[in-house]
Coordinates of N, CA, C and O in Angstrom, one line a residue:
X1 N -109.5 -73.0 42.8 CA -110.6 -72.0 42.8 C -110.4 -70.9 43.8 O -110.6 -69.8 43.5
X2 N -109.9 -71.3 45.0 CA -109.6 -70.3 46.0 C -108.5 -69.3 45.6 O -108.6 -68.2 45.9
X3 N -107.5 -69.9 44.9 CA -106.4 -69.0 44.4 C -106.9 -68.0 43.4 O -106.5 -66.8 43.4
X4 N -107.9 -68.4 42.5 CA -108.4 -67.5 41.6 C -109.2 -66.3 42.2 O -109.1 -65.2 41.8
X5 N -109.9 -66.6 43.3 CA -110.6 -65.6 44.1 C -109.7 -64.6 44.7 O -109.9 -63.4 44.7
X6 N -108.6 -65.2 45.3 CA -107.6 -64.3 46.0 C -106.9 -63.5 45.0 O -106.8 -62.2 45.2
X7 N -106.5 -64.1 43.9 CA -105.8 -63.3 42.8 C -106.8 -62.2 42.2 O -106.3 -61.1 42.0
X8 N -108.0 -62.6 42.0 CA -109.0 -61.6 41.5 C -109.2 -60.4 42.5 O -109.3 -59.3 42.1
X9 N -109.2 -60.7 43.7 CA -109.4 -59.7 44.8 C -108.2 -58.8 44.8 O -108.4 -57.6 44.9
X10 N -107.0 -59.4 44.7 CA -105.8 -58.5 44.7 C -105.8 -57.6 43.5 O -105.4 -56.4 43.6
X11 N -106.1 -58.2 42.4 CA -106.1 -57.4 41.1 C -107.1 -56.2 41.2 O -106.9 -55.1 40.8
X12 N -108.3 -56.5 41.8 CA -109.3 -55.5 41.9 C -108.8 -54.4 42.9 O -109.0 -53.2 42.5
X13 N -108.2 -54.8 44.0 CA -107.7 -53.8 44.9 C -106.6 -52.9 44.3 O -106.6 -51.7 44.4
X14 N -105.8 -53.6 43.5 CA -104.7 -52.8 42.9 C -105.3 -51.9 41.8 O -104.9 -50.7 41.8
X15 N -106.2 -52.3 41.1 CA -106.9 -51.5 40.0 C -107.6 -50.3 40.7 O -107.4 -49.1 40.3
X16 N -108.3 -50.5 41.8 CA -109.0 -49.5 42.5 C -108.1 -48.4 43.0 O -108.3 -47.2 42.8
X17 N -107.0 -48.9 43.6 CA -106.0 -47.9 44.2 C -105.3 -47.1 43.1 O -105.1 -45.9 43.2
X18 N -105.0 -47.8 41.9 CA -104.4 -47.1 40.8 C -105.3 -46.0 40.3 O -104.9 -44.9 39.9
X19 N -106.6 -46.3 40.2 CA -107.6 -45.3 39.7 C -107.6 -44.1 40.6 O -107.6 -42.9 40.2
X20 N -107.7 -44.4 41.9 CA -107.8 -43.3 42.9 C -106.5 -42.4 42.9 O -106.6 -41.2 42.9
X21 N -105.4 -43.1 42.9 CA -104.1 -42.4 42.9 C -104.0 -41.5 41.6 O -103.6 -40.4 41.7
X22 N -104.3 -42.1 40.5 CA -104.2 -41.4 39.2 C -105.1 -40.2 39.2 O -104.7 -39.1 38.7
X23 N -106.3 -40.3 39.7 CA -107.2 -39.2 39.7 C -106.7 -38.0 40.6 O -106.8 -36.9 40.2
X24 N -106.1 -38.4 41.7 CA -105.6 -37.4 42.6 C -104.4 -36.7 42.0 O -104.2 -35.5 42.1
X25 N -103.5 -37.5 41.3 CA -102.4 -36.9 40.6 C -102.8 -35.9 39.6 O -102.2 -34.8 39.5
X26 N -103.7 -36.3 38.8 CA -104.2 -35.4 37.7 C -104.8 -34.1 38.4 O -104.5 -33.0 37.9
X27 N -105.5 -34.2 39.4 CA -106.1 -33.0 40.1 C -105.0 -32.1 40.6 O -105.0 -30.9 40.4
X28 N -104.0 -32.7 41.3 CA -102.8 -31.9 41.8 C -102.1 -31.2 40.7 O -101.7 -30.1 40.8
X29 N -101.9 -31.9 39.6 CA -101.2 -31.3 38.4 C -102.0 -30.1 37.9 O -101.4 -29.1 37.5
X30 N -103.3 -30.3 37.8 CA -104.1 -29.2 37.3 C -104.1 -28.0 38.2 O -104.0 -26.9 37.8
X31 N -104.2 -28.3 39.5 CA -104.1 -27.2 40.5 C -102.8 -26.4 40.4 O -102.7 -25.2 40.3
X32 N -101.7 -27.2 40.2 CA -100.4 -26.5 40.1 C -100.3 -25.8 38.8 O -99.7 -24.7 38.8
X33 N -100.8 -26.3 37.7 CA -100.8 -25.7 36.4 C -101.5 -24.4 36.5 O -101.1 -23.4 36.0
X34 N -102.7 -24.4 37.0 CA -103.5 -23.1 37.2 C -102.7 -22.1 38.0 O -102.7 -20.9 37.6
X35 N -102.2 -22.5 39.1 CA -101.4 -21.5 39.9 C -100.2 -21.0 39.2 O -99.9 -19.8 39.3
X36 N -99.5 -21.8 38.4 CA -98.4 -21.4 37.6 C -98.8 -20.4 36.6 O -98.2 -19.4 36.4
X37 N -99.9 -20.7 35.9 CA -100.4 -19.7 34.9 C -100.8 -18.4 35.5 O -100.5 -17.3 35.0
X38 N -101.5 -18.4 36.7 CA -101.8 -17.2 37.4 C -100.6 -16.4 37.8 O -100.4 -15.2 37.5
X39 N -99.6 -17.1 38.3 CA -98.3 -16.5 38.7 C -97.7 -15.8 37.5 O -97.3 -14.7 37.5
X40 N -97.5 -16.6 36.4 CA -96.9 -16.1 35.2 C -97.6 -14.9 34.6 O -97.0 -13.9 34.2
X41 N -98.9 -14.9 34.6 CA -99.7 -13.8 34.0 C -99.7 -12.6 34.9 O -99.4 -11.5 34.4
X42 N -100.0 -12.8 36.2 CA -100.1 -11.6 37.1 C -98.7 -11.0 37.4 O -98.6 -9.8 37.4
X43 N -97.7 -11.8 37.7 CA -96.5 -11.3 38.2 C -95.6 -10.7 37.0 O -94.9 -9.8 37.2
X44 N -95.8 -11.3 35.8 CA -95.0 -10.8 34.7 C -95.5 -9.5 34.2 O -94.8 -8.8 33.4
X45 N -96.6 -9.0 34.7 CA -97.1 -7.7 34.3 C -96.2 -6.6 34.8 O -96.1 -5.6 34.2
X46 N -95.5 -6.9 35.9 CA -94.6 -5.9 36.5 C -93.2 -6.4 36.7 O -92.3 -5.5 36.8
X47 N -92.9 -7.7 36.6 CA -91.6 -8.2 36.9 C -91.1 -9.2 35.8 O -92.0 -9.8 35.1
X48 N -89.8 -9.2 35.6 CA -89.2 -10.3 34.8 C -89.3 -11.5 35.7 O -89.0 -11.5 36.9
X49 N -89.9 -12.6 35.3 CA -90.1 -13.8 36.2 C -88.9 -14.4 36.7 O -88.9 -15.0 37.8
X50 N -87.7 -14.2 36.1 CA -86.4 -14.7 36.6 C -86.1 -14.0 38.0 O -85.5 -14.6 38.8
X51 N -86.6 -12.8 38.2 CA -86.4 -12.1 39.5 C -87.0 -13.0 40.6 O -86.5 -13.1 41.7
X52 N -88.2 -13.5 40.3 CA -88.9 -14.3 41.4 C -88.4 -15.7 41.4 O -88.1 -16.2 42.5
X53 N -88.2 -16.3 40.3 CA -87.8 -17.8 40.3 C -86.4 -18.0 40.7 O -86.0 -19.2 40.9
X54 N -85.6 -17.0 40.8 CA -84.2 -17.2 41.2 C -84.1 -17.1 42.7 O -83.0 -17.2 43.3
X55 N -85.2 -16.9 43.4 CA -85.2 -16.7 44.9 C -85.9 -17.9 45.5 O -86.8 -18.4 45.0
X56 N -85.4 -18.3 46.7 CA -86.0 -19.3 47.5 C -86.4 -18.6 48.8 O -85.6 -17.9 49.5
X57 N -87.7 -18.8 49.2 CA -88.2 -18.3 50.5 C -89.0 -19.3 51.2 O -89.5 -20.3 50.6
X58 N -89.2 -19.0 52.5 CA -90.1 -19.9 53.3 C -91.5 -19.5 52.9 O -91.8 -18.5 52.3
X59 N -92.5 -20.4 53.2 CA -93.9 -20.0 52.9 C -94.3 -18.7 53.5 O -95.0 -17.9 52.8
X60 N -93.9 -18.4 54.7 CA -94.3 -17.1 55.3 C -93.7 -15.9 54.5 O -94.3 -14.9 54.3
X61 N -92.4 -16.1 54.1 CA -91.7 -15.0 53.3 C -92.4 -14.8 51.9 O -92.6 -13.7 51.5
X62 N -92.8 -16.0 51.3 CA -93.6 -15.8 50.0 C -94.9 -15.1 50.2 O -95.3 -14.3 49.4
X63 N -95.6 -15.5 51.3 CA -96.9 -14.9 51.6 C -96.7 -13.4 51.8 O -97.5 -12.6 51.2
X64 N -95.7 -13.0 52.5 CA -95.5 -11.6 52.8 C -95.2 -10.8 51.4 O -95.7 -9.8 51.2
X65 N -94.3 -11.4 50.6 CA -94.0 -10.8 49.3 C -95.2 -10.7 48.4 O -95.4 -9.7 47.8
X66 N -95.9 -11.8 48.3 CA -97.1 -11.8 47.3 C -98.1 -10.8 47.8 O -98.7 -10.0 47.0
X67 N -98.4 -10.8 49.1 CA -99.5 -9.9 49.6 C -99.0 -8.5 49.5 O -99.8 -7.6 49.4
X68 N -97.7 -8.2 49.7 CA -97.2 -6.9 49.5 C -97.4 -6.4 48.1 O -97.9 -5.3 47.8
X69 N -97.1 -7.3 47.1 CA -97.3 -6.9 45.7 C -98.8 -6.8 45.4 O -99.2 -5.9 44.6
X70 N -99.6 -7.6 46.0 CA -101.1 -7.5 45.8 C -101.6 -6.2 46.2 O -102.5 -5.6 45.6
X71 N -101.0 -5.6 47.2 CA -101.5 -4.3 47.7 C -101.1 -3.1 46.8 O -101.6 -2.0 47.0
X72 N -100.3 -3.3 45.9 CA -99.9 -2.3 44.9 C -101.1 -1.8 44.1 O -102.0 -2.6 43.8
X73 N -101.1 -0.6 43.8 CA -102.3 0.0 43.1 C -102.7 -0.7 41.8 O -103.9 -1.0 41.6
X74 N -101.8 -1.1 41.0 CA -102.1 -1.7 39.7 C -101.9 -3.2 39.6 O -101.9 -3.8 38.5
X75 N -101.8 -3.8 40.8 CA -101.5 -5.3 40.8 C -102.7 -6.1 40.2 O -102.5 -7.1 39.6
X76 N -103.9 -5.7 40.5 CA -105.1 -6.4 40.0 C -105.0 -8.0 40.3 O -105.2 -8.8 39.4
X77 N -104.7 -8.3 41.6 CA -104.7 -9.7 42.0 C -105.7 -9.9 43.1 O -105.8 -9.2 44.1
X78 N -106.6 -10.9 42.9 CA -107.6 -11.2 43.9 C -107.0 -12.0 45.0 O -105.8 -12.5 44.9
X79 N -107.7 -12.1 46.1 CA -107.3 -12.9 47.3 C -107.0 -14.3 46.9 O -106.0 -14.9 47.3
X80 N -107.9 -14.9 46.1 CA -107.7 -16.3 45.7 C -106.5 -16.5 44.8 O -105.8 -17.5 45.0
X81 N -106.3 -15.5 43.9 CA -105.1 -15.6 43.1 C -103.8 -15.5 43.9 O -102.8 -16.2 43.7
X82 N -103.8 -14.5 44.9 CA -102.7 -14.4 45.8 C -102.4 -15.6 46.6 O -101.2 -16.0 46.7
X83 N -103.4 -16.3 47.0 CA -103.2 -17.6 47.8 C -102.7 -18.6 46.8 O -101.7 -19.4 47.2
X84 N -103.2 -18.7 45.6 CA -102.7 -19.7 44.6 C -101.2 -19.4 44.3 O -100.4 -20.4 44.2
X85 N -100.9 -18.2 44.1 CA -99.5 -17.8 43.8 C -98.6 -18.1 44.9 O -97.5 -18.7 44.8
X86 N -99.0 -17.8 46.1 CA -98.2 -18.1 47.3 C -98.0 -19.6 47.5 O -96.8 -20.0 47.7
X87 N -99.0 -20.4 47.3 CA -98.9 -21.9 47.4 C -97.9 -22.4 46.3 O -97.0 -23.2 46.6
X88 N -98.1 -21.9 45.1 CA -97.2 -22.3 44.0 C -95.8 -22.0 44.3 O -94.9 -22.8 44.1
X89 N -95.5 -20.7 44.7 CA -94.1 -20.3 44.9 C -93.5 -21.1 46.1 O -92.3 -21.4 46.1
X90 N -94.3 -21.3 47.1 CA -93.8 -22.0 48.3 C -93.4 -23.5 48.0 O -92.4 -24.0 48.4
X91 N -94.3 -24.1 47.1 CA -94.0 -25.5 46.7 C -92.9 -25.6 45.7 O -92.0 -26.5 45.8
X92 N -92.8 -24.6 44.8 CA -91.8 -24.7 43.7 C -90.5 -24.0 44.1 O -89.5 -24.5 43.6
X93 N -90.5 -23.0 44.8 CA -89.3 -22.2 45.1 C -89.1 -22.0 46.6 O -88.6 -21.0 47.0
X94 N -89.6 -22.9 47.4 CA -89.5 -22.8 48.8 C -88.1 -23.2 49.2 O -87.4 -23.9 48.6
X95 N -87.7 -22.6 50.4 CA -86.3 -22.9 50.9 C -86.3 -24.4 51.3 O -87.2 -25.0 51.9
X96 N -85.1 -25.0 51.0 CA -84.9 -26.4 51.4 C -84.5 -26.4 52.8 O -83.7 -25.6 53.3
X97 N -85.1 -27.3 53.6 CA -84.7 -27.4 55.0 C -83.6 -28.3 55.3 O -83.3 -29.2 54.7

C-alpha cells in the first residue's frame, strides 16, 4: 500500500513537471517564431536576408545594427519589433564565446 502511494506521488510530480515544461517550451517557440517572422518581414523589405544571417554579432552589436536600421526613413519598425528582432538575432546569430 505504501509503495502504491509513493509511486503515485512520483508519477504525479513527473506529470506536473512535464506539463509545466511543455507549456514553457511551446511559449518560447511561439515567441521565437513571431520574432523570426517580424525579422523576415521587416528586414527583407530592404535587405537580402542572407546578408544578415551570414553574420554573427554580440547582443550589443545586433542592437546597434537593428536600431540604426530602425532609424532609417522607410524602415517602419516599432520599438517592440526592434527589440524582438534584436533578441532573435542575438539568440540565433550571436557570436559564440
